[in-house]
PDB file of C-alpha atoms in Angstrom:
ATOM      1  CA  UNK A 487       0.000   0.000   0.000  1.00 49.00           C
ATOM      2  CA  UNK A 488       1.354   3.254  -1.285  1.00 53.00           C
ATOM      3  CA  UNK A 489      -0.008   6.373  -0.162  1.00 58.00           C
ATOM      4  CA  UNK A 490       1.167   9.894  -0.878  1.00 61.00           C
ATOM      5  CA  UNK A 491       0.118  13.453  -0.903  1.00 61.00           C
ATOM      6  CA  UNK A 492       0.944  16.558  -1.882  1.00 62.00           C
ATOM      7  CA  UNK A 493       3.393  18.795   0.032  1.00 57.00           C
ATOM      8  CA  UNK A 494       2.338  21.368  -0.002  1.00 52.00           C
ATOM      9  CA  UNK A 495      -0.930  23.117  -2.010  1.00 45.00           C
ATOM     10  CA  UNK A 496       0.290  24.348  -5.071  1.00 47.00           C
ATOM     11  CA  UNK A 497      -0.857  27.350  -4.989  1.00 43.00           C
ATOM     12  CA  UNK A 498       0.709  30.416  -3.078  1.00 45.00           C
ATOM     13  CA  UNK A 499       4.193  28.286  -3.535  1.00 49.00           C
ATOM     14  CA  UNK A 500       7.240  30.584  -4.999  1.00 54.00           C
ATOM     15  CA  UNK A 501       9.107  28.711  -7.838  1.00 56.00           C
ATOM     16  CA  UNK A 502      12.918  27.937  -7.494  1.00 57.00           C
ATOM     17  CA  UNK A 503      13.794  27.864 -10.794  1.00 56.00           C
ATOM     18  CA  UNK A 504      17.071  25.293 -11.588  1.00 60.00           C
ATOM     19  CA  UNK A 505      19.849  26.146 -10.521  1.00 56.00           C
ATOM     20  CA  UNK A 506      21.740  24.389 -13.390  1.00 51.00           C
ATOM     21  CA  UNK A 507      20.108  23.476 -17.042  1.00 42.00           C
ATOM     22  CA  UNK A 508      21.496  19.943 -17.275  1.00 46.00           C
ATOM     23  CA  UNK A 509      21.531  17.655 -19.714  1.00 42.00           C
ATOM     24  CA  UNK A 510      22.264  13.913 -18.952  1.00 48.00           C
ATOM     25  CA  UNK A 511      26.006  13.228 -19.656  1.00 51.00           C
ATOM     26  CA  UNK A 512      26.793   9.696 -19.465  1.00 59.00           C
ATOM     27  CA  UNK A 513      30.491  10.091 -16.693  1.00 66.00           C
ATOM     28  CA  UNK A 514      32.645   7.388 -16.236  1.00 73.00           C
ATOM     29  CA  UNK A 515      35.678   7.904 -14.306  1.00 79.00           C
ATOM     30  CA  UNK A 516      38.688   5.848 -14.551  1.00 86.00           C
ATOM     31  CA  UNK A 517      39.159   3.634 -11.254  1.00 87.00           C
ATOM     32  CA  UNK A 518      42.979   3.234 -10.174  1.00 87.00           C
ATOM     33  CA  UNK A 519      42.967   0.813  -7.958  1.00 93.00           C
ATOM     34  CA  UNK A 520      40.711  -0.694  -5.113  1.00 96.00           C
ATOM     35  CA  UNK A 521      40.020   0.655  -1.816  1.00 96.00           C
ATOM     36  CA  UNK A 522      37.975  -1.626  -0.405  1.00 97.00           C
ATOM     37  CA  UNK A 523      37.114  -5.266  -1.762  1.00 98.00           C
ATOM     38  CA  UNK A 524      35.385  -8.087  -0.227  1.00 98.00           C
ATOM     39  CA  UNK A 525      33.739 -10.824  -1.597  1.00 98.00           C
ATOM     40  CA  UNK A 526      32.051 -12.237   1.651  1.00 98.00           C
ATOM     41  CA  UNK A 527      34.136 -15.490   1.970  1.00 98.00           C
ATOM     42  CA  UNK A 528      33.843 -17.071   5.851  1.00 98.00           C
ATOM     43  CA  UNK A 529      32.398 -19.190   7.835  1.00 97.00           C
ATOM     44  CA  UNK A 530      29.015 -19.404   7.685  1.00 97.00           C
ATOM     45  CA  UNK A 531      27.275 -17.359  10.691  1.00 97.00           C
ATOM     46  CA  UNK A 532      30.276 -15.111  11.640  1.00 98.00           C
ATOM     47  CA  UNK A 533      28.765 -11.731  11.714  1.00 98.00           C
ATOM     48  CA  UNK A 534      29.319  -8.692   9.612  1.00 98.00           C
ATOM     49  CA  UNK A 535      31.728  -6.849  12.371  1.00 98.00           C
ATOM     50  CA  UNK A 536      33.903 -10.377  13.067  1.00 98.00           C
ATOM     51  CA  UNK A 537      34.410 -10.766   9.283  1.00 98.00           C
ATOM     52  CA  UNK A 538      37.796  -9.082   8.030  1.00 97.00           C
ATOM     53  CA  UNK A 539      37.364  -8.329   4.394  1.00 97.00           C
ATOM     54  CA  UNK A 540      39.441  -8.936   1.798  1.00 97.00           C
ATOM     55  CA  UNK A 541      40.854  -5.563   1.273  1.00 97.00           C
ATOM     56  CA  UNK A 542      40.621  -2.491   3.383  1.00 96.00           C
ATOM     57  CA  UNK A 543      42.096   0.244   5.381  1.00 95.00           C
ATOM     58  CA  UNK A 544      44.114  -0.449   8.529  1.00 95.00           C
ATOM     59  CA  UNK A 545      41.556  -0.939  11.322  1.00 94.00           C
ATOM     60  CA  UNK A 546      38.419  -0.754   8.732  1.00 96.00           C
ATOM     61  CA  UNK A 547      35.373  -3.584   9.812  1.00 97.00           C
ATOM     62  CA  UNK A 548      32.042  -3.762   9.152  1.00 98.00           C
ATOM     63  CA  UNK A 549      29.183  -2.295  11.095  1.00 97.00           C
ATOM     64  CA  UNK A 550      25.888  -3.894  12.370  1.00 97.00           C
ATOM     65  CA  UNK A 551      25.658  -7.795  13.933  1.00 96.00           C
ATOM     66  CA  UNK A 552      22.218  -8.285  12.194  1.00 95.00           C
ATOM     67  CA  UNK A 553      24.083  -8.972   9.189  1.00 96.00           C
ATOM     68  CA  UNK A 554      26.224 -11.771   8.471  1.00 97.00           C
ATOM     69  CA  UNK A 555      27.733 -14.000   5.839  1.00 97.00           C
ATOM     70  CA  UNK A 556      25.925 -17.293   4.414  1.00 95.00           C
ATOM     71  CA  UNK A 557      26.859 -19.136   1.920  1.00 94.00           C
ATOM     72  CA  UNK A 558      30.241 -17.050   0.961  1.00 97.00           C
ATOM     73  CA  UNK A 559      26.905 -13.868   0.668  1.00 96.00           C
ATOM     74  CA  UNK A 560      25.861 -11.008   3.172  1.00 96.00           C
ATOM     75  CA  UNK A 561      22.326 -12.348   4.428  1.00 94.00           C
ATOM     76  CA  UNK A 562      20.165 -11.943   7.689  1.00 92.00           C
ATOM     77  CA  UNK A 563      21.512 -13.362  10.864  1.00 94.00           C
ATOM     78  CA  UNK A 564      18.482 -12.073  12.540  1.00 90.00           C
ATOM     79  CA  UNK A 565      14.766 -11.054  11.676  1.00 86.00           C
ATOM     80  CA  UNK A 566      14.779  -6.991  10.511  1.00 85.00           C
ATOM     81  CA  UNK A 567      14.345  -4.968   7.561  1.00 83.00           C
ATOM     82  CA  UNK A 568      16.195  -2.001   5.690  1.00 84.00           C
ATOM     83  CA  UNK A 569      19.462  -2.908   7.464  1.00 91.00           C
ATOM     84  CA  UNK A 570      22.757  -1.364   6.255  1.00 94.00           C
ATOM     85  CA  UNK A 571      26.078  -1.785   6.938  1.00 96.00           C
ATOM     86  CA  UNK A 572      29.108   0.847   6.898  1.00 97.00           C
ATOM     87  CA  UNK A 573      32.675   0.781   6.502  1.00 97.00           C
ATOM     88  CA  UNK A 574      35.067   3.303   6.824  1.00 97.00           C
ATOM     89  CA  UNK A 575      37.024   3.308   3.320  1.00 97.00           C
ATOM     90  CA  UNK A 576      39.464   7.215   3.718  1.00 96.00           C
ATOM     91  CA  UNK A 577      37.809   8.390   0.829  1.00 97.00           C
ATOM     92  CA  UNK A 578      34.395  10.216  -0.724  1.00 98.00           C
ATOM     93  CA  UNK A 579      35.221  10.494  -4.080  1.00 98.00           C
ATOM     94  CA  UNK A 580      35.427   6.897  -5.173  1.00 98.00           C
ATOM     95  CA  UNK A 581      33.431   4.014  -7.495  1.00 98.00           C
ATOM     96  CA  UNK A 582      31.096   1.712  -5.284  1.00 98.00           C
ATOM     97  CA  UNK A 583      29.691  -1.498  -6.851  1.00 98.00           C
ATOM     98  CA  UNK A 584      27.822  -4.492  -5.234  1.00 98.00           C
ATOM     99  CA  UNK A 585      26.020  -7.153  -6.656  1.00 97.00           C
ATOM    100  CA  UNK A 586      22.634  -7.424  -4.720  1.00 94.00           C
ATOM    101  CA  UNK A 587      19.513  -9.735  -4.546  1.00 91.00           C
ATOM    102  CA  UNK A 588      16.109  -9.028  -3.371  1.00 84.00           C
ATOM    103  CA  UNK A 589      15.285 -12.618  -2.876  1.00 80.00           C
ATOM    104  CA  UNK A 590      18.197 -15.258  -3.059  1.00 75.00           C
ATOM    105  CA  UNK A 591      15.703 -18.204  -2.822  1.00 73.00           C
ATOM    106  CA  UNK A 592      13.881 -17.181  -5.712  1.00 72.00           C
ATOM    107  CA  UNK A 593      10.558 -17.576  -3.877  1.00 68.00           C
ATOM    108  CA  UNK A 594       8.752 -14.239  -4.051  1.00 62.00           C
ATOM    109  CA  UNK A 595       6.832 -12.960  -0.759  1.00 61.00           C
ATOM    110  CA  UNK A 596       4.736  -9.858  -0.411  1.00 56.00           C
ATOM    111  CA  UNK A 597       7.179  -8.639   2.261  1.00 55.00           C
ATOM    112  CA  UNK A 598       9.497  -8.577  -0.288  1.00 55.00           C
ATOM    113  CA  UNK A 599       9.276  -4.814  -1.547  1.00 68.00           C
ATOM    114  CA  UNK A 600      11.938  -3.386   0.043  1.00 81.00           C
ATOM    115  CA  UNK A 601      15.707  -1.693  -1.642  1.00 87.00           C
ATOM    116  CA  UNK A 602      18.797  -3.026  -1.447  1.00 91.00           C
ATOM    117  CA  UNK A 603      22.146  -1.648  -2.863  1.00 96.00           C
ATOM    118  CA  UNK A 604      24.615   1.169  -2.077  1.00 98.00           C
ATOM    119  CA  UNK A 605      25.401   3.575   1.091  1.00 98.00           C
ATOM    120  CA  UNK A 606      27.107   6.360   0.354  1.00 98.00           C
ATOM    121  CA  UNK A 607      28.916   9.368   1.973  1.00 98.00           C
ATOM    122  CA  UNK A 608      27.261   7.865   5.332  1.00 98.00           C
ATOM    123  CA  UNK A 609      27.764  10.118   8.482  1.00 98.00           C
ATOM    124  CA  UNK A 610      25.387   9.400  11.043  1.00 97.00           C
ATOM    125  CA  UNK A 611      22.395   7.125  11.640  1.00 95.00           C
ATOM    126  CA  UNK A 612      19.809   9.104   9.755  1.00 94.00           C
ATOM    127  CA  UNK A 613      22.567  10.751   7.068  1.00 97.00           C
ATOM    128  CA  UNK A 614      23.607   9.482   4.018  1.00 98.00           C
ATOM    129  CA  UNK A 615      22.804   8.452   0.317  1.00 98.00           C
ATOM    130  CA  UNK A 616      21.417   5.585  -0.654  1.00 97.00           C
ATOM    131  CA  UNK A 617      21.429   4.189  -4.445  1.00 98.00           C
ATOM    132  CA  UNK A 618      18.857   1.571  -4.413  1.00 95.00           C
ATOM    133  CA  UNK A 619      16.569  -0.665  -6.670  1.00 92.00           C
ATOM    134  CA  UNK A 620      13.150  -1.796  -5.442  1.00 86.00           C
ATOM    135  CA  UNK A 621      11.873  -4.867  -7.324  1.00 81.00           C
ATOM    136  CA  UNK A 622       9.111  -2.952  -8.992  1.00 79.00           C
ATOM    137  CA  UNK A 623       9.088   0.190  -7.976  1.00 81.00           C
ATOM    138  CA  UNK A 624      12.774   1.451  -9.575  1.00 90.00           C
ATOM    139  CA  UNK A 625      16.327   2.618  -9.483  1.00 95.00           C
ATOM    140  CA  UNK A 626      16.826   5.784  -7.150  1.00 96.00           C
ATOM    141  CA  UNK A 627      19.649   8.270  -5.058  1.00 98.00           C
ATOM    142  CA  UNK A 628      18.265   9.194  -2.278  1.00 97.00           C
ATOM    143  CA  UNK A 629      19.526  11.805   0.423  1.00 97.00           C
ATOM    144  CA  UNK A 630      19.045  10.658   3.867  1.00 96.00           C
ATOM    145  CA  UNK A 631      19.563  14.027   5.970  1.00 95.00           C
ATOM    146  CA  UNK A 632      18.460  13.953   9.475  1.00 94.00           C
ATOM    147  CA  UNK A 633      16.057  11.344   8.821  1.00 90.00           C
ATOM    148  CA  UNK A 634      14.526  13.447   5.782  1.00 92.00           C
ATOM    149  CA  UNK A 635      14.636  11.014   2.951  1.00 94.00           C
ATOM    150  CA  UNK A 636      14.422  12.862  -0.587  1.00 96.00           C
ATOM    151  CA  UNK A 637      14.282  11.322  -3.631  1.00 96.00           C
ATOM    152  CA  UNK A 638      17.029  13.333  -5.930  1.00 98.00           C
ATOM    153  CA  UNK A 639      16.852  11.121  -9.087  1.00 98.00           C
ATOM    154  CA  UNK A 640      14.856   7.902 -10.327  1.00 97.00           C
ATOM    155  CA  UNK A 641      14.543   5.333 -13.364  1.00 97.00           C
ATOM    156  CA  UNK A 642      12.121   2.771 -14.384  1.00 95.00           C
ATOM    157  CA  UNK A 643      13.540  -0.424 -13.286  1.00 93.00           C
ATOM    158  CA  UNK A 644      12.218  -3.759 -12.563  1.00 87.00           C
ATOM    159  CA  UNK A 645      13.477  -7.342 -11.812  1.00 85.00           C
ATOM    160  CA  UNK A 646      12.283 -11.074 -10.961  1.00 81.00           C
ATOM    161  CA  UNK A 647      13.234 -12.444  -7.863  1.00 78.00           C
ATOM    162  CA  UNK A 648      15.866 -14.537  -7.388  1.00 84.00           C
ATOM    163  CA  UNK A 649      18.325 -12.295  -9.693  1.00 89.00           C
ATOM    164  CA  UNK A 650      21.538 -10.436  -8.666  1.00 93.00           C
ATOM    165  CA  UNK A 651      22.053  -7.289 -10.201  1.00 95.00           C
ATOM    166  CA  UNK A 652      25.066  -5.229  -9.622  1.00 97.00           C
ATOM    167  CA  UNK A 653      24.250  -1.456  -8.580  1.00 98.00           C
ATOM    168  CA  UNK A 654      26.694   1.158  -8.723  1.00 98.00           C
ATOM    169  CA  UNK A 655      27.403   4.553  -7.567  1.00 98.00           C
ATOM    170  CA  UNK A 656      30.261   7.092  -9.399  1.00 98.00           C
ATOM    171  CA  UNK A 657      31.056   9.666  -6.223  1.00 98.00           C
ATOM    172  CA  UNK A 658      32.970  13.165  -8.006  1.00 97.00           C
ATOM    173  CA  UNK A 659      32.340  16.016  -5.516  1.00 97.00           C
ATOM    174  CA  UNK A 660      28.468  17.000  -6.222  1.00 97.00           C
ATOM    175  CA  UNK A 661      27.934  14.475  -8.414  1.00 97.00           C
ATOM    176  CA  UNK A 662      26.191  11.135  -8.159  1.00 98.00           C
ATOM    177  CA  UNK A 663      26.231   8.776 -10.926  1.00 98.00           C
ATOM    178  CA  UNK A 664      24.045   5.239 -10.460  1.00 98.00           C
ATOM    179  CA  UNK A 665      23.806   2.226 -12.467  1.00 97.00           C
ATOM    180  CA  UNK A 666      22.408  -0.920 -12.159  1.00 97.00           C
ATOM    181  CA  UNK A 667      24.408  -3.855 -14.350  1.00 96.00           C
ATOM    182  CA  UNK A 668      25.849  -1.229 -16.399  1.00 96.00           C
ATOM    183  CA  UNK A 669      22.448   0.584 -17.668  1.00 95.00           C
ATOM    184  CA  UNK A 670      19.904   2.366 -16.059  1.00 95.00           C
ATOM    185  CA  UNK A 671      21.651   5.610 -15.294  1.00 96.00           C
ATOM    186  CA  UNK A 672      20.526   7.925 -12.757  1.00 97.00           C
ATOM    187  CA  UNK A 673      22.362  11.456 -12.086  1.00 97.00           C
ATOM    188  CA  UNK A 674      22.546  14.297  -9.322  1.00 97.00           C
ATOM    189  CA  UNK A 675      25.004  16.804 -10.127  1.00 97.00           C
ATOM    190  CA  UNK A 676      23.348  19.098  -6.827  1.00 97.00           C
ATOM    191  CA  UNK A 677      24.988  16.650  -3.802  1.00 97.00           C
ATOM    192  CA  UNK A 678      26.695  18.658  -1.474  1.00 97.00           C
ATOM    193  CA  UNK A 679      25.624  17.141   1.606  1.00 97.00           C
ATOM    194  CA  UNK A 680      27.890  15.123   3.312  1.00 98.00           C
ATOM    195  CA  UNK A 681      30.058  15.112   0.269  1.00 97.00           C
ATOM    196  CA  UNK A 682      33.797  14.463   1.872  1.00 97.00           C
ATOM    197  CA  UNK A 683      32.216  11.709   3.823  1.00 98.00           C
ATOM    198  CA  UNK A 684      33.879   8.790   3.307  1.00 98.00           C
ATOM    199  CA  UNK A 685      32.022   5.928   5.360  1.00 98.00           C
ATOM    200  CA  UNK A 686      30.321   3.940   2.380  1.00 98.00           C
ATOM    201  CA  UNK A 687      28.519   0.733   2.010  1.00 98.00           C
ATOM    202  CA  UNK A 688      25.277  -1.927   1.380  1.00 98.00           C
ATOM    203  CA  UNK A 689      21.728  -1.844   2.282  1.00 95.00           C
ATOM    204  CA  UNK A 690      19.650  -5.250   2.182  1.00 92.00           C
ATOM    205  CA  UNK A 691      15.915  -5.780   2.613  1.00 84.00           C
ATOM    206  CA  UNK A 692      13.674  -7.229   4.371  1.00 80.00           C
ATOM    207  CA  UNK A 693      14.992 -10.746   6.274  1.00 78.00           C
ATOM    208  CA  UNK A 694      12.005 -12.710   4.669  1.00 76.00           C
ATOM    209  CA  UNK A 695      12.353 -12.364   1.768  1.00 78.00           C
ATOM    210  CA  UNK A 696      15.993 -13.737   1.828  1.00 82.00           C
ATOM    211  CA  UNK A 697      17.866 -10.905   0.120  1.00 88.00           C
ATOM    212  CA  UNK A 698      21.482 -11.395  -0.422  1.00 92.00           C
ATOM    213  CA  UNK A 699      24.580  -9.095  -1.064  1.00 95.00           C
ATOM    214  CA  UNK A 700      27.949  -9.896  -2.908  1.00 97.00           C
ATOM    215  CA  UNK A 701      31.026  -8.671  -3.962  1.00 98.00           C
ATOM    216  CA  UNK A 702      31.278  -5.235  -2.167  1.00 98.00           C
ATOM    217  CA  UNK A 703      33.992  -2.956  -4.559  1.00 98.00           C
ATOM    218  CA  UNK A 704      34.999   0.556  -3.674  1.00 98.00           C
ATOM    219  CA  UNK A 705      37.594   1.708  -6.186  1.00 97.00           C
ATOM    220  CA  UNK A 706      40.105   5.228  -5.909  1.00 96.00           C
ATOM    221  CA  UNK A 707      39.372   7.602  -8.862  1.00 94.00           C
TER     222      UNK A 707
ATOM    223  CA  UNK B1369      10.449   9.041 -29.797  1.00 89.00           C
ATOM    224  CA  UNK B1370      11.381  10.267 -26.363  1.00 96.00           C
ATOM    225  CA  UNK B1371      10.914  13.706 -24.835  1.00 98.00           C
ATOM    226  CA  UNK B1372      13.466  15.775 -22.565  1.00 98.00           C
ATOM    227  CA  UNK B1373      11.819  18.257 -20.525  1.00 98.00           C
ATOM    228  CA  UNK B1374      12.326  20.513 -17.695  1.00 98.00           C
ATOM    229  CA  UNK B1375       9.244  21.022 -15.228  1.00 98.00           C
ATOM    230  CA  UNK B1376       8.302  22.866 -12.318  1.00 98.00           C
ATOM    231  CA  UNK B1377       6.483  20.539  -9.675  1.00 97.00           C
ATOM    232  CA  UNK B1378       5.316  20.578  -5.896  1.00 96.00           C
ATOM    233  CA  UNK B1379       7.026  17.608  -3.622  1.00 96.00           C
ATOM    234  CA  UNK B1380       4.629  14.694  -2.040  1.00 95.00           C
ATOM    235  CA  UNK B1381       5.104  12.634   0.589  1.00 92.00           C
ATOM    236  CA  UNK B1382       5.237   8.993   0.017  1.00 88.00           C
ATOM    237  CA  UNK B1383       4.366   6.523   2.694  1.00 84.00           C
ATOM    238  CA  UNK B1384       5.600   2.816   1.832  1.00 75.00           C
ATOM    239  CA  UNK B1385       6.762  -0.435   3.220  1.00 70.00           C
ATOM    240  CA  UNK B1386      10.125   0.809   2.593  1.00 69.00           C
ATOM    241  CA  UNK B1387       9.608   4.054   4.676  1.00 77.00           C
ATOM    242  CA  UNK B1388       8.629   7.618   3.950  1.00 87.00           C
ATOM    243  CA  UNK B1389      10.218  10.116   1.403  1.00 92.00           C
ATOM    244  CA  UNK B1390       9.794  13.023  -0.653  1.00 95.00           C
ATOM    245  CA  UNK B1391       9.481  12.964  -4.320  1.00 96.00           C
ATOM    246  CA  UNK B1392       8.217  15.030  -7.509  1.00 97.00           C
ATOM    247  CA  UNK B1393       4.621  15.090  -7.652  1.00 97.00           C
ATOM    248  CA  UNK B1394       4.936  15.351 -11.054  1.00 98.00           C
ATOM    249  CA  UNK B1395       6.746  11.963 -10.824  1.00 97.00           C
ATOM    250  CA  UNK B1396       3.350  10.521  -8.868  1.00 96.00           C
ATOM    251  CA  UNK B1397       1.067  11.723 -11.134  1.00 97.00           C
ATOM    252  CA  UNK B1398       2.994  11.054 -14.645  1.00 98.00           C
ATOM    253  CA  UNK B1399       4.851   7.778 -15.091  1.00 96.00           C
ATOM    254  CA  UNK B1400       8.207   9.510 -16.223  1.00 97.00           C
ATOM    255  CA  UNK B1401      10.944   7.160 -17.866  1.00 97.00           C
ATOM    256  CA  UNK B1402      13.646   8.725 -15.736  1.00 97.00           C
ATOM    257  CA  UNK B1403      13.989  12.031 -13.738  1.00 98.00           C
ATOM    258  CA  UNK B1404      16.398  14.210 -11.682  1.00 98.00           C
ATOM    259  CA  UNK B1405      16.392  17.119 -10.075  1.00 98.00           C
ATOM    260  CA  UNK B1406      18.241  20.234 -10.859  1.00 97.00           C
ATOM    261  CA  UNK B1407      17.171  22.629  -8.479  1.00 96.00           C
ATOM    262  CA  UNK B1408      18.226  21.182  -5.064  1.00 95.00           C
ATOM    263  CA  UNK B1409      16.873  22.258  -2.787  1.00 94.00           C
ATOM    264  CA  UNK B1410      18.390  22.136   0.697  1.00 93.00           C
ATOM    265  CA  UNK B1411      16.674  18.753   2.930  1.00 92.00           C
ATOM    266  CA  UNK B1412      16.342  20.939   5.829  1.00 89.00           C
ATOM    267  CA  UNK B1413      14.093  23.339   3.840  1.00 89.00           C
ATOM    268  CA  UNK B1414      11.573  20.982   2.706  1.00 90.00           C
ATOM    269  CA  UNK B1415       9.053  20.017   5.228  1.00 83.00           C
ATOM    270  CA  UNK B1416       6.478  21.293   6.167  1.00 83.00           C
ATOM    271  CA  UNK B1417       6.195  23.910   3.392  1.00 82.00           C
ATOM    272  CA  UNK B1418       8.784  23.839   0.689  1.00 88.00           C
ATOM    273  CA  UNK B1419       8.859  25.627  -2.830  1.00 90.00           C
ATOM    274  CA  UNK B1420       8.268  24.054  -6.014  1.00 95.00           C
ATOM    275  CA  UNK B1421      11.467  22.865  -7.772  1.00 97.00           C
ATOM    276  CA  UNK B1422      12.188  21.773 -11.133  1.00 98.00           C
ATOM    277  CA  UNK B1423      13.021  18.667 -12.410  1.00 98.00           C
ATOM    278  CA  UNK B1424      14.654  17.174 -15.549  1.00 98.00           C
ATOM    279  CA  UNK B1425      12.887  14.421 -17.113  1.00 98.00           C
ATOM    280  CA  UNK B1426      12.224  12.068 -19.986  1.00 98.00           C
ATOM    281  CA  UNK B1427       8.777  10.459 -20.633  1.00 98.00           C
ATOM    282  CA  UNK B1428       7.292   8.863 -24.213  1.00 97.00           C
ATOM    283  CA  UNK B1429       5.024  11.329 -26.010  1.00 97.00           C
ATOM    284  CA  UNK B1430       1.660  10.215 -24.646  1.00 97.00           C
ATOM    285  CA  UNK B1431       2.915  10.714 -21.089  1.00 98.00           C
ATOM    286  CA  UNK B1432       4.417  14.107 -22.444  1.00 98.00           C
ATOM    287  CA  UNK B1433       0.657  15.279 -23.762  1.00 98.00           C
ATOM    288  CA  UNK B1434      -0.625  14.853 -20.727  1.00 98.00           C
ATOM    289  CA  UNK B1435       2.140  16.512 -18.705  1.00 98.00           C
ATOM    290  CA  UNK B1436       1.490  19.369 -20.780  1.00 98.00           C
ATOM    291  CA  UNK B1437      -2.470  19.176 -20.445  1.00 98.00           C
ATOM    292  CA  UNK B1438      -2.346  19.000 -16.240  1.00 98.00           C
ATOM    293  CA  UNK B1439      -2.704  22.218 -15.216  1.00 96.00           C
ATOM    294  CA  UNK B1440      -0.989  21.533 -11.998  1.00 96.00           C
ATOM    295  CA  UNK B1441       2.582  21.804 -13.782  1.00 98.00           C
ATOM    296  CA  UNK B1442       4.628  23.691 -15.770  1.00 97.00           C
ATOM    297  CA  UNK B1443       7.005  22.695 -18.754  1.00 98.00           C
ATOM    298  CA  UNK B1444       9.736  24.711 -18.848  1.00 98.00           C
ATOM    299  CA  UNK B1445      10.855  23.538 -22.027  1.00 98.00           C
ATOM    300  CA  UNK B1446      11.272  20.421 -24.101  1.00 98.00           C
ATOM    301  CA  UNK B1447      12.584  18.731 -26.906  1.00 97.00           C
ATOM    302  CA  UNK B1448      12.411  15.398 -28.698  1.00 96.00           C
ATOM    303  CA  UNK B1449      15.221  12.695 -28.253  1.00 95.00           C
ATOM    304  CA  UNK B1450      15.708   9.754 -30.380  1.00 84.00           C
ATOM    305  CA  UNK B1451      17.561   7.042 -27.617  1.00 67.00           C
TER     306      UNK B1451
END
């Protein structure tokens, strides 16, 4: 159930014209190297914060003991939804991929609608972006800002269960690029907030609906 | 045949599973292929009362029509697109 109104009556509101007349140019910056990489291999069970990845920064781990690995995959340890995990990585303008699944069983559920992909530029709690797919409802960057989630961009995108797609995220000062398996591209050339943040990572859905995460990538441009 | 536009809209708030969160009520109304939005307003400015923004977008040229025909928005300009 969606519901939604307007904010707030149209009339009596003052215009803010744009502040820049874009036109959708398609970026790609050159990565030079990784920053982060971790492909989720361990024991199964071993939470999120006692698994060292792969590659990272000197005293870098994982945030948030609902999350853990299964099956070589980030997946649920414990029943919750819209959980994300952090990592510090020393750097906000960067390339973030991950390959994500909104339902690794392949068995679709009605609890099922919720996003999974990237963190970005994450600061507190209740501030950050988020570059996310929903299975039906499509590809977005969202700012987080004191709990005040905005929608800054969006796509048409939709998926079957059971599929990993790998979502992206091209961080150059106030610029967001987002992709999901190479297409769907998404801009926001107006992201100043939190913009030298450089605490990134994954979201994941809801537990029942088994969603899994792989292959976490943040690469120095 | 695709059309690139630049329209001024109000925000709504959109209650879901997945949360709450502001968005182009243009975006509601008018299933737009893709959008983005290039005024930017400040977060902390936009509840309760904010301003209407403008937003880039691309929508197919029945979606376009009626874009142009609801009186509740205003194309700021537009032009066709062949990808």
């Amino acid at each position: 159930m969606m519901i939604r109104r307007i904010l707030p009556p149209f009339l009596r509101r003052r215009a803010l014209l744009p502040r820049r007349s874009l036109v959708p140019v398609l970026r790609q910056a050159a990565p030079t190297g990784p920053a982060i990489q971790d492909s989720f291999t361990d024991t199964d069970g071993v939470t999120l914060p006692g698994h060292v990845p792969d590659l990272a920064p000197a005293g870098s781990s994982w945030s948030n003991t609902n999350l853990g690995v299964i099956n070589n995959q980030v997946h649920y340890l414990n029943s919750a939804t819209r959980q994300l995990s952090v990592i510090q990585t020393g750097i906000s303008d960067c390339i973030i991929s991950v390959r994500c699944c909104q339902d690794a069983n392949g068995s679709a559920s009605t609890g099922s609608e919720y996003r999974s992909g990237i963190i970005a530029r994450y600061s507190a709690t209740n501030s950050f972006w988020r570059i996310a797919f929903h299975p039906v409802a499509g590809f977005a960057i969202y700012e987080v800002n004191a709990g005040v989630a905005v929608a800054r961009a969006a796509t048409v995108f939709t998926t079957e269960y059971g599929a990993f797609h790998t979502v992206q995220a091209e961080l150059v000062g106030e610029s967001i690029l987002g992709k999901i398996d190479g297409a769907y591209p998404i801009s926001y050339d107006l992201a100043s907030f939190n913009k030298t943040a450089s605490i990134h990572g994954l979201m994941i859905g809801y537990s029942g609906s088994v969603p899994a995460v792989d292959d976490f990538l943040v690469e120095r441009i | 045949m695709k059309i690139l536009f630049q329209a001024l809209t109000a925000w709504a708030l959109t209650s879901s599973e997945d949360g709450n969160f502001l968005e182009p009520a243009l975006a509601v109304d008018h299933k737009l292929l893709s959008w983005s939005d290039v005024t930017g307003q400040l977060a902390a400015n936009l509840l309760p009362d904010p301003n209407l923004f403008a937003i880039q977008g691309q929508a197919d040229e029945e979606t376009f029509a009626a874009i142009q025909a609801d009186t509740r928005y205003l194309v700021l300009w537009s032009k066709q697109i062949t990808d």
